[in-house]
């Protein structure tokens, strides 16, 4: 896991604990990266199965 992926994972985890799913804009602001980079990092986390999106409950699974 790269530093950016680890940072995004922690942001999503911490925000999800308070029942708030971070938006792409939240992740861009908190990481200081552009949208393409953030989307690629989230995609990598999903492919590695570090994160899973539960469509029914609309929340992240860790």
Short mmCIF file of the N, C-alpha and C atoms (twelve columns), coordinates in Angstrom:
data_MODEL
# 
_entry.id   MODEL 
# 
loop_
_atom_site.group_PDB 
_atom_site.id 
_atom_site.type_symbol 
_atom_site.label_atom_id 
_atom_site.label_alt_id 
_atom_site.label_comp_id 
_atom_site.label_asym_id 
_atom_site.label_seq_id 
_atom_site.Cartn_x 
_atom_site.Cartn_y 
_atom_site.Cartn_z 
_atom_site.pdbx_PDB_model_num 
ATOM 1   N N  . UNK A 1  0.861   -1.172 0.000   1 
ATOM 2   C CA . UNK A 1  0.000   0.000  0.000   1 
ATOM 3   C C  . UNK A 1  0.908   1.237  0.000   1 
ATOM 4   N N  . UNK A 2  0.648   2.141  -0.919  1 
ATOM 5   C CA . UNK A 2  1.458   3.358  -1.002  1 
ATOM 6   C C  . UNK A 2  1.050   4.332  0.107   1 
ATOM 7   N N  . UNK A 3  1.850   5.365  0.286   1 
ATOM 8   C CA . UNK A 3  1.533   6.367  1.305   1 
ATOM 9   C C  . UNK A 3  0.194   7.038  1.031   1 
ATOM 10  N N  . UNK A 4  -0.062  7.356  -0.244  1 
ATOM 11  C CA . UNK A 4  -1.331  7.998  -0.595  1 
ATOM 12  C C  . UNK A 4  -2.504  7.056  -0.332  1 
ATOM 13  N N  . UNK A 5  -2.367  5.799  -0.704  1 
ATOM 14  C CA . UNK A 5  -3.436  4.830  -0.456  1 
ATOM 15  C C  . UNK A 5  -3.683  4.675  1.038   1 
ATOM 16  N N  . UNK A 6  -2.620  4.639  1.813   1 
ATOM 17  C CA . UNK A 6  -2.754  4.529  3.261   1 
ATOM 18  C C  . UNK A 6  -3.462  5.749  3.837   1 
ATOM 19  N N  . UNK A 7  -3.106  6.922  3.331   1 
ATOM 20  C CA . UNK A 7  -3.730  8.158  3.809   1 
ATOM 21  C C  . UNK A 7  -5.217  8.178  3.466   1 
ATOM 22  N N  . UNK A 8  -5.557  7.813  2.241   1 
ATOM 23  C CA . UNK A 8  -6.962  7.784  1.820   1 
ATOM 24  C C  . UNK A 8  -7.741  6.747  2.625   1 
ATOM 25  N N  . UNK A 9  -7.132  5.596  2.852   1 
ATOM 26  C CA . UNK A 9  -7.771  4.556  3.654   1 
ATOM 27  C C  . UNK A 9  -8.105  5.096  5.044   1 
ATOM 28  N N  . UNK A 10 -7.151  5.777  5.676   1 
ATOM 29  C CA . UNK A 10 -7.376  6.315  7.024   1 
ATOM 30  C C  . UNK A 10 -8.450  7.402  7.017   1 
ATOM 31  N N  . UNK A 11 -8.461  8.242  5.989   1 
ATOM 32  C CA . UNK A 11 -9.493  9.283  5.892   1 
ATOM 33  C C  . UNK A 11 -10.875 8.644  5.774   1 
ATOM 34  N N  . UNK A 12 -11.009 7.679  4.888   1 
ATOM 35  C CA . UNK A 12 -12.300 7.007  4.702   1 
ATOM 36  C C  . UNK A 12 -12.707 6.289  5.985   1 
ATOM 37  N N  . UNK A 13 -11.763 5.592  6.607   1 
ATOM 38  C CA . UNK A 13 -12.064 4.866  7.843   1 
ATOM 39  C C  . UNK A 13 -12.535 5.824  8.936   1 
ATOM 40  N N  . UNK A 14 -11.790 6.881  9.151   1 
ATOM 41  C CA . UNK A 14 -12.133 7.813  10.232  1 
ATOM 42  C C  . UNK A 14 -13.447 8.540  9.969   1 
ATOM 43  N N  . UNK A 15 -13.695 8.952  8.740   1 
ATOM 44  C CA . UNK A 15 -14.947 9.644  8.450   1 
ATOM 45  C C  . UNK A 15 -16.129 8.673  8.522   1 
ATOM 46  N N  . UNK A 16 -15.919 7.421  8.128   1 
ATOM 47  C CA . UNK A 16 -16.992 6.431  8.157   1 
ATOM 48  C C  . UNK A 16 -17.412 6.095  9.583   1 
ATOM 49  N N  . UNK A 17 -16.492 6.202  10.509  1 
ATOM 50  C CA . UNK A 17 -16.836 5.931  11.908  1 
ATOM 51  C C  . UNK A 17 -17.932 6.862  12.405  1 
ATOM 52  N N  . UNK A 18 -18.015 8.053  11.812  1 
ATOM 53  C CA . UNK A 18 -19.026 9.027  12.210  1 
ATOM 54  C C  . UNK A 18 -20.171 9.098  11.198  1 
ATOM 55  N N  . UNK A 19 -20.344 7.996  10.436  1 
ATOM 56  C CA . UNK A 19 -21.440 7.839  9.474   1 
ATOM 57  C C  . UNK A 19 -21.428 8.904  8.385   1 
ATOM 58  N N  . UNK A 20 -20.246 9.358  7.992   1 
ATOM 59  C CA . UNK A 20 -20.146 10.300 6.881   1 
ATOM 60  C C  . UNK A 20 -19.212 9.707  5.839   1 
ATOM 61  N N  . UNK A 21 -19.732 9.500  4.647   1 
ATOM 62  C CA . UNK A 21 -18.898 9.001  3.566   1 
ATOM 63  C C  . UNK A 21 -18.217 10.182 2.895   1 
ATOM 64  N N  . UNK A 22 -16.892 10.158 2.814   1 
ATOM 65  C CA . UNK A 22 -16.186 11.288 2.196   1 
ATOM 66  C C  . UNK A 22 -16.422 11.331 0.685   1 
ATOM 67  N N  . UNK A 23 -16.545 12.526 0.170   1 
ATOM 68  C CA . UNK A 23 -16.701 12.706 -1.268  1 
ATOM 69  C C  . UNK A 23 -15.308 12.809 -1.897  1 
ATOM 70  N N  . UNK A 24 -15.279 12.793 -3.211  1 
ATOM 71  C CA . UNK A 24 -14.014 12.979 -3.920  1 
ATOM 72  C C  . UNK A 24 -13.426 14.346 -3.552  1 
ATOM 73  N N  . UNK A 25 -14.285 15.351 -3.432  1 
ATOM 74  C CA . UNK A 25 -13.800 16.686 -3.045  1 
ATOM 75  C C  . UNK A 25 -13.180 16.674 -1.654  1 
ATOM 76  N N  . UNK A 26 -13.776 15.929 -0.722  1 
ATOM 77  C CA . UNK A 26 -13.188 15.799 0.623   1 
ATOM 78  C C  . UNK A 26 -11.801 15.176 0.535   1 
ATOM 79  N N  . UNK A 27 -11.685 14.106 -0.244  1 
ATOM 80  C CA . UNK A 27 -10.404 13.415 -0.367  1 
ATOM 81  C C  . UNK A 27 -9.372  14.291 -1.074  1 
ATOM 82  N N  . UNK A 28 -9.794  15.043 -2.083  1 
ATOM 83  C CA . UNK A 28 -8.872  15.952 -2.772  1 
ATOM 84  C C  . UNK A 28 -8.350  17.010 -1.813  1 
ATOM 85  N N  . UNK A 29 -9.246  17.584 -1.026  1 
ATOM 86  C CA . UNK A 29 -8.863  18.645 -0.090  1 
ATOM 87  C C  . UNK A 29 -7.938  18.126 0.997   1 
ATOM 88  N N  . UNK A 30 -8.236  16.954 1.543   1 
ATOM 89  C CA . UNK A 30 -7.453  16.412 2.647   1 
ATOM 90  C C  . UNK A 30 -6.095  15.848 2.213   1 
ATOM 91  N N  . UNK A 31 -5.987  15.405 0.953   1 
ATOM 92  C CA . UNK A 31 -4.715  14.843 0.484   1 
ATOM 93  C C  . UNK A 31 -3.891  15.851 -0.308  1 
ATOM 94  N N  . UNK A 32 -4.554  16.867 -0.869  1 
ATOM 95  C CA . UNK A 32 -3.842  17.837 -1.692  1 
ATOM 96  C C  . UNK A 32 -3.524  17.311 -3.077  1 
ATOM 97  N N  . UNK A 33 -4.179  16.245 -3.492  1 
ATOM 98  C CA . UNK A 33 -3.948  15.639 -4.810  1 
ATOM 99  C C  . UNK A 33 -5.097  15.970 -5.749  1 
ATOM 100 N N  . UNK A 34 -4.878  15.763 -7.050  1 
ATOM 101 C CA . UNK A 34 -5.934  16.025 -8.025  1 
ATOM 102 C C  . UNK A 34 -6.900  14.835 -8.096  1 
ATOM 103 N N  . UNK A 35 -8.018  15.055 -8.774  1 
ATOM 104 C CA . UNK A 35 -9.092  14.053 -8.810  1 
ATOM 105 C C  . UNK A 35 -8.645  12.736 -9.427  1 
ATOM 106 N N  . UNK A 36 -7.874  12.806 -10.504 1 
ATOM 107 C CA . UNK A 36 -7.426  11.585 -11.183 1 
ATOM 108 C C  . UNK A 36 -6.574  10.725 -10.251 1 
ATOM 109 N N  . UNK A 37 -5.686  11.353 -9.522  1 
ATOM 110 C CA . UNK A 37 -4.803  10.628 -8.599  1 
ATOM 111 C C  . UNK A 37 -5.599  9.996  -7.462  1 
ATOM 112 N N  . UNK A 38 -6.554  10.743 -6.922  1 
ATOM 113 C CA . UNK A 38 -7.383  10.233 -5.831  1 
ATOM 114 C C  . UNK A 38 -8.225  9.056  -6.307  1 
ATOM 115 N N  . UNK A 39 -8.842  9.187  -7.470  1 
ATOM 116 C CA . UNK A 39 -9.670  8.097  -8.008  1 
ATOM 117 C C  . UNK A 39 -8.842  6.839  -8.250  1 
ATOM 118 N N  . UNK A 40 -7.628  7.009  -8.769  1 
ATOM 119 C CA . UNK A 40 -6.768  5.859  -9.023  1 
ATOM 120 C C  . UNK A 40 -6.380  5.173  -7.713  1 
ATOM 121 N N  . UNK A 41 -6.091  5.951  -6.676  1 
ATOM 122 C CA . UNK A 41 -5.726  5.369  -5.387  1 
ATOM 123 C C  . UNK A 41 -6.901  4.600  -4.785  1 
ATOM 124 N N  . UNK A 42 -8.115  5.154  -4.870  1 
ATOM 125 C CA . UNK A 42 -9.302  4.455  -4.361  1 
ATOM 126 C C  . UNK A 42 -9.537  3.187  -5.175  1 
ATOM 127 N N  . UNK A 43 -9.371  3.276  -6.485  1 
ATOM 128 C CA . UNK A 43 -9.538  2.107  -7.350  1 
ATOM 129 C C  . UNK A 43 -8.543  1.013  -6.964  1 
ATOM 130 N N  . UNK A 44 -7.292  1.397  -6.692  1 
ATOM 131 C CA . UNK A 44 -6.274  0.430  -6.266  1 
ATOM 132 C C  . UNK A 44 -6.673  -0.242 -4.948  1 
ATOM 133 N N  . UNK A 45 -7.199  0.537  -4.006  1 
ATOM 134 C CA . UNK A 45 -7.631  -0.035 -2.727  1 
ATOM 135 C C  . UNK A 45 -8.779  -1.024 -2.932  1 
ATOM 136 N N  . UNK A 46 -9.688  -0.708 -3.838  1 
ATOM 137 C CA . UNK A 46 -10.801 -1.614 -4.125  1 
ATOM 138 C C  . UNK A 46 -10.298 -2.892 -4.804  1 
ATOM 139 N N  . UNK A 47 -9.346  -2.750 -5.730  1 
ATOM 140 C CA . UNK A 47 -8.807  -3.921 -6.425  1 
ATOM 141 C C  . UNK A 47 -8.034  -4.836 -5.483  1 
ATOM 142 N N  . UNK A 48 -7.329  -4.252 -4.522  1 
ATOM 143 C CA . UNK A 48 -6.571  -5.033 -3.531  1 
ATOM 144 C C  . UNK A 48 -7.476  -5.582 -2.433  1 
ATOM 145 N N  . UNK A 49 -8.751  -5.208 -2.500  1 
ATOM 146 C CA . UNK A 49 -9.764  -5.604 -1.518  1 
ATOM 147 C C  . UNK A 49 -9.445  -5.113 -0.106  1 
ATOM 148 N N  . UNK A 50 -8.771  -3.964 -0.035  1 
ATOM 149 C CA . UNK A 50 -8.562  -3.297 1.258   1 
ATOM 150 C C  . UNK A 50 -9.855  -2.600 1.670   1 
ATOM 151 N N  . UNK A 51 -10.603 -2.120 0.673   1 
ATOM 152 C CA . UNK A 51 -11.894 -1.468 0.878   1 
ATOM 153 C C  . UNK A 51 -12.941 -2.195 0.049   1 
ATOM 154 N N  . UNK A 52 -14.168 -2.167 0.533   1 
ATOM 155 C CA . UNK A 52 -15.303 -2.687 -0.235  1 
ATOM 156 C C  . UNK A 52 -16.466 -1.732 -0.036  1 
ATOM 157 N N  . UNK A 53 -17.216 -1.510 -1.096  1 
ATOM 158 C CA . UNK A 53 -18.379 -0.637 -1.031  1 
ATOM 159 C C  . UNK A 53 -19.630 -1.498 -0.950  1 
ATOM 160 N N  . UNK A 54 -20.412 -1.319 0.100   1 
ATOM 161 C CA . UNK A 54 -21.665 -2.035 0.269   1 
ATOM 162 C C  . UNK A 54 -22.756 -1.181 -0.373  1 
ATOM 163 N N  . UNK A 55 -23.239 -1.615 -1.533  1 
ATOM 164 C CA . UNK A 55 -24.215 -0.829 -2.283  1 
ATOM 165 C C  . UNK A 55 -25.552 -0.716 -1.566  1 
ATOM 166 N N  . UNK A 56 -25.964 -1.773 -0.886  1 
ATOM 167 C CA . UNK A 56 -27.257 -1.745 -0.200  1 
ATOM 168 C C  . UNK A 56 -27.264 -0.750 0.949   1 
ATOM 169 N N  . UNK A 57 -26.243 -0.806 1.774   1 
ATOM 170 C CA . UNK A 57 -26.181 0.077  2.944   1 
ATOM 171 C C  . UNK A 57 -25.509 1.405  2.631   1 
ATOM 172 N N  . UNK A 58 -24.893 1.501  1.428   1 
ATOM 173 C CA . UNK A 58 -24.198 2.699  1.000   1 
ATOM 174 C C  . UNK A 58 -23.141 3.119  2.013   1 
ATOM 175 N N  . UNK A 59 -22.273 2.145  2.343   1 
ATOM 176 C CA . UNK A 59 -21.187 2.438  3.274   1 
ATOM 177 C C  . UNK A 59 -19.967 1.593  2.928   1 
ATOM 178 N N  . UNK A 60 -18.824 2.005  3.441   1 
ATOM 179 C CA . UNK A 60 -17.566 1.300  3.208   1 
ATOM 180 C C  . UNK A 60 -17.432 0.127  4.160   1 
ATOM 181 N N  . UNK A 61 -16.816 -0.941 3.675   1 
ATOM 182 C CA . UNK A 61 -16.470 -2.111 4.494   1 
ATOM 183 C C  . UNK A 61 -14.967 -2.210 4.517   1 
ATOM 184 N N  . UNK A 62 -14.421 -2.553 5.680   1 
ATOM 185 C CA . UNK A 62 -12.968 -2.626 5.848   1 
ATOM 186 C C  . UNK A 62 -12.511 -4.040 6.125   1 
# 
